[in-house]
Coordinates of C-alpha atoms in Angstrom, one line a residue:
M41 CA 195.7 31.6 -53.5
A42 CA 193.2 33.3 -55.8
P43 CA 191.4 31.1 -58.4
I44 CA 192.8 31.0 -61.9
D45 CA 190.9 33.0 -64.5
Y46 CA 190.9 30.8 -67.6
S47 CA 188.9 33.2 -69.7
K48 CA 192.1 35.0 -70.8
W49 CA 194.0 31.9 -71.7
D50 CA 192.9 31.9 -75.4
N51 CA 195.2 35.0 -75.8
I52 CA 198.3 33.2 -74.5
D53 CA 200.8 32.1 -77.1
T54 CA 201.8 28.5 -76.1
D55 CA 204.2 28.1 -78.9
S56 CA 207.7 28.2 -77.4
E57 CA 209.4 29.0 -80.8
P58 CA 210.0 32.7 -81.5
D59 CA 207.8 34.4 -84.0
T60 CA 210.1 35.0 -87.0
S61 CA 207.3 36.0 -89.5
Q62 CA 206.9 39.6 -90.4
R63 CA 203.5 41.1 -90.8
P64 CA 202.8 43.3 -93.8
S65 CA 202.3 46.9 -93.0
A66 CA 199.1 48.7 -94.1
A67 CA 201.0 50.0 -97.2
E68 CA 202.0 46.5 -98.2
S69 CA 198.5 45.2 -98.8
I70 CA 198.0 42.3 -101.1
P71 CA 196.2 43.2 -104.3
V72 CA 192.7 41.8 -104.6
N73 CA 191.0 40.9 -107.9
A74 CA 187.7 42.6 -107.4
S75 CA 186.2 41.1 -110.6
S76 CA 186.2 37.5 -109.3
P77 CA 184.7 36.6 -106.0
L78 CA 186.3 33.2 -106.2
N79 CA 189.8 34.8 -106.1
A80 CA 188.9 37.2 -103.2
P81 CA 190.8 36.6 -100.0
S82 CA 188.9 35.1 -97.1
L83 CA 190.1 37.9 -94.8
T84 CA 189.8 41.6 -95.1
E85 CA 191.8 43.8 -92.8
T86 CA 190.7 47.2 -91.6
H87 CA 193.5 49.5 -90.4
G88 CA 192.9 52.3 -87.9
D89 CA 194.8 55.5 -87.5
S90 CA 197.4 53.6 -85.4
G91 CA 198.1 51.2 -88.2
H92 CA 197.1 48.0 -86.4
V93 CA 194.4 45.7 -87.4
E94 CA 191.1 46.7 -85.7
A95 CA 188.7 44.3 -87.3
V96 CA 188.9 41.1 -89.4
I97 CA 185.9 40.1 -91.4
V98 CA 185.6 36.5 -92.4
R99 CA 183.9 36.0 -95.8
C100 CA 182.4 33.0 -97.5
E101 CA 182.5 30.8 -94.4
P102 CA 179.3 29.0 -93.3
V103 CA 177.6 30.2 -90.1
A104 CA 178.2 27.7 -87.2
P105 CA 175.1 25.5 -86.5
I106 CA 174.0 26.6 -83.0
P107 CA 174.9 30.3 -83.6
A108 CA 172.7 30.1 -86.7
L109 CA 169.8 28.7 -84.8
I110 CA 170.0 31.4 -82.1
E111 CA 170.4 34.1 -84.8
V112 CA 174.0 35.2 -83.7
P113 CA 175.6 34.5 -87.1
L114 CA 179.2 33.5 -86.1
V115 CA 181.7 32.4 -88.7
L116 CA 185.1 30.9 -88.0
H117 CA 188.2 30.9 -90.1
R118 CA 191.2 28.7 -89.3
V119 CA 194.4 30.6 -89.5
G120 CA 196.7 27.6 -90.1
T121 CA 198.6 27.6 -86.8
E122 CA 201.4 25.0 -86.7
S123 CA 203.1 23.5 -83.7
V124 CA 205.4 20.6 -82.9
N125 CA 203.1 19.7 -80.0
Q126 CA 199.7 19.1 -81.7
V127 CA 197.9 19.3 -78.3
D128 CA 198.8 23.0 -78.4
L129 CA 196.4 23.3 -81.4
D130 CA 193.3 22.1 -79.6
N131 CA 190.8 25.0 -79.4
Q132 CA 187.8 24.2 -77.2
I133 CA 186.0 27.4 -78.1
A134 CA 186.1 26.7 -81.8
T135 CA 185.1 23.1 -81.3
Y136 CA 182.1 24.0 -79.1
L137 CA 180.9 26.7 -81.5
N138 CA 180.8 24.1 -84.3
I139 CA 178.8 21.4 -82.6
D140 CA 176.0 19.9 -84.7
A141 CA 172.5 20.7 -83.2
N142 CA 171.3 17.1 -83.7
S143 CA 174.3 15.0 -82.6
G144 CA 176.2 17.3 -80.3
Y145 CA 179.5 16.6 -82.1
A146 CA 181.6 19.0 -84.1
P147 CA 182.7 17.9 -87.6
P148 CA 186.1 16.0 -87.4
E149 CA 188.0 19.0 -88.8
W150 CA 186.9 21.1 -85.8
Q151 CA 187.4 18.4 -83.1
S152 CA 191.2 18.5 -82.6
H153 CA 194.3 20.3 -83.8
V154 CA 192.2 23.3 -84.8
G155 CA 194.7 26.0 -84.0
T156 CA 194.0 29.7 -83.9
V157 CA 190.8 30.9 -85.5
V158 CA 189.3 34.2 -86.4
V159 CA 185.7 34.6 -85.3
A160 CA 183.4 37.3 -86.7
R161 CA 179.7 37.9 -87.3
K162 CA 178.6 37.2 -90.8
D163 CA 176.2 40.1 -90.6
R164 CA 179.3 42.3 -90.0
R165 CA 177.9 43.7 -86.7
P166 CA 180.3 44.2 -83.8
L167 CA 181.4 41.0 -81.9
L168 CA 182.2 41.9 -78.3
P169 CA 184.3 39.5 -76.3
Q170 CA 181.4 39.0 -74.0
H171 CA 179.2 37.9 -77.0
L172 CA 181.7 35.4 -78.1
E173 CA 182.0 34.0 -74.6
G174 CA 178.2 33.9 -74.2
V175 CA 177.6 32.0 -77.3
W176 CA 180.5 29.6 -76.4
M177 CA 179.1 29.0 -72.9
F178 CA 175.6 28.5 -74.4
C179 CA 177.0 25.8 -76.7
D180 CA 178.7 24.3 -73.5
H181 CA 175.2 24.4 -71.8
V182 CA 173.7 22.6 -74.9
L183 CA 176.5 19.9 -74.7
D184 CA 175.7 19.4 -71.0
L185 CA 172.1 18.6 -71.9
F186 CA 173.2 16.2 -74.6
G187 CA 175.1 14.4 -71.8
D188 CA 171.8 13.7 -70.0
G189 CA 171.0 11.2 -72.8
E190 CA 167.6 12.8 -73.7
G191 CA 168.6 13.7 -77.3
P192 CA 169.0 17.2 -78.7
P193 CA 167.7 20.0 -76.5
S194 CA 165.8 21.5 -79.4
W195 CA 163.8 23.8 -77.1
L196 CA 166.9 25.9 -76.7
Y197 CA 167.4 26.4 -80.5
S198 CA 165.8 29.8 -80.8
R199 CA 166.6 33.4 -80.3
Q200 CA 164.1 33.7 -77.5
A201 CA 165.7 30.8 -75.6
F202 CA 169.1 32.3 -76.0
E203 CA 168.0 35.7 -74.9
K204 CA 166.6 34.2 -71.7
W205 CA 169.8 32.2 -71.1
W206 CA 171.9 35.3 -71.9
A207 CA 170.1 37.5 -69.3
E208 CA 170.8 34.9 -66.6
Y209 CA 174.4 34.4 -67.7
C210 CA 175.0 38.2 -67.7
D211 CA 173.6 38.6 -64.2
E212 CA 175.9 35.8 -63.0
Q213 CA 179.0 37.3 -64.6
K214 CA 178.2 40.7 -63.2
R215 CA 178.4 39.2 -59.7
L216 CA 181.6 37.2 -60.4
R217 CA 183.7 39.5 -62.6
P218 CA 183.7 43.1 -61.7
G219 CA 185.8 44.4 -64.7
K220 CA 186.3 48.1 -65.2
G221 CA 187.4 48.5 -68.8
G222 CA 184.1 48.8 -70.6
E223 CA 182.6 46.8 -73.4
R224 CA 186.0 45.7 -74.8
D225 CA 187.1 44.3 -71.4
P226 CA 186.1 40.6 -71.3
D227 CA 185.7 40.9 -67.5
D228 CA 183.4 43.9 -67.6
W229 CA 179.8 42.7 -67.7
R230 CA 178.2 45.8 -66.0
A231 CA 176.6 47.3 -69.2
V232 CA 177.1 44.6 -71.8
R233 CA 174.4 44.9 -74.5
S234 CA 172.8 41.8 -76.0
P235 CA 174.3 40.5 -79.2
Y236 CA 171.0 41.5 -80.8
Q237 CA 171.4 45.1 -79.7
V238 CA 174.7 46.0 -81.4

């Protein structure tokens, strides 16, 4: 039996209830009061020729701690997912991205029952699926080092340290995951650019 590829599980809808909500079409956009930044929505949708949402930009959210230190400014916005089974709402990726650089713990609101989140770069540069995975796995690596009991691995908290780790991680993924779909295929690591080169 082939091993299970868990990397795609974050796209699986675990809610057994049918989705009865209707999404507004591009023509049914919500009016925005441009004169007041306090009243501006936290999400802005960009519609392509096909009418579907191609990008979501998260505004006014703080940059997560470790991503800020490595200069990949990721921001996360909770969508407000609901489920009868609260375990369905645990989101390890969001929790790991929000860990504190000194304690290794995420704030309580990011530890459990997080639900679906939207992740974007605060600098509005493209966020490829490999970049998100790489920063998540870097945070996982940081957490492993916290587990050694030596305190915060502050030597990793720089762009240079992440770039070195990123190069090694990409090489490993190229050997393990031979995707063929290009940059937007989370399993295609053949020609993935660094998060600093997009």
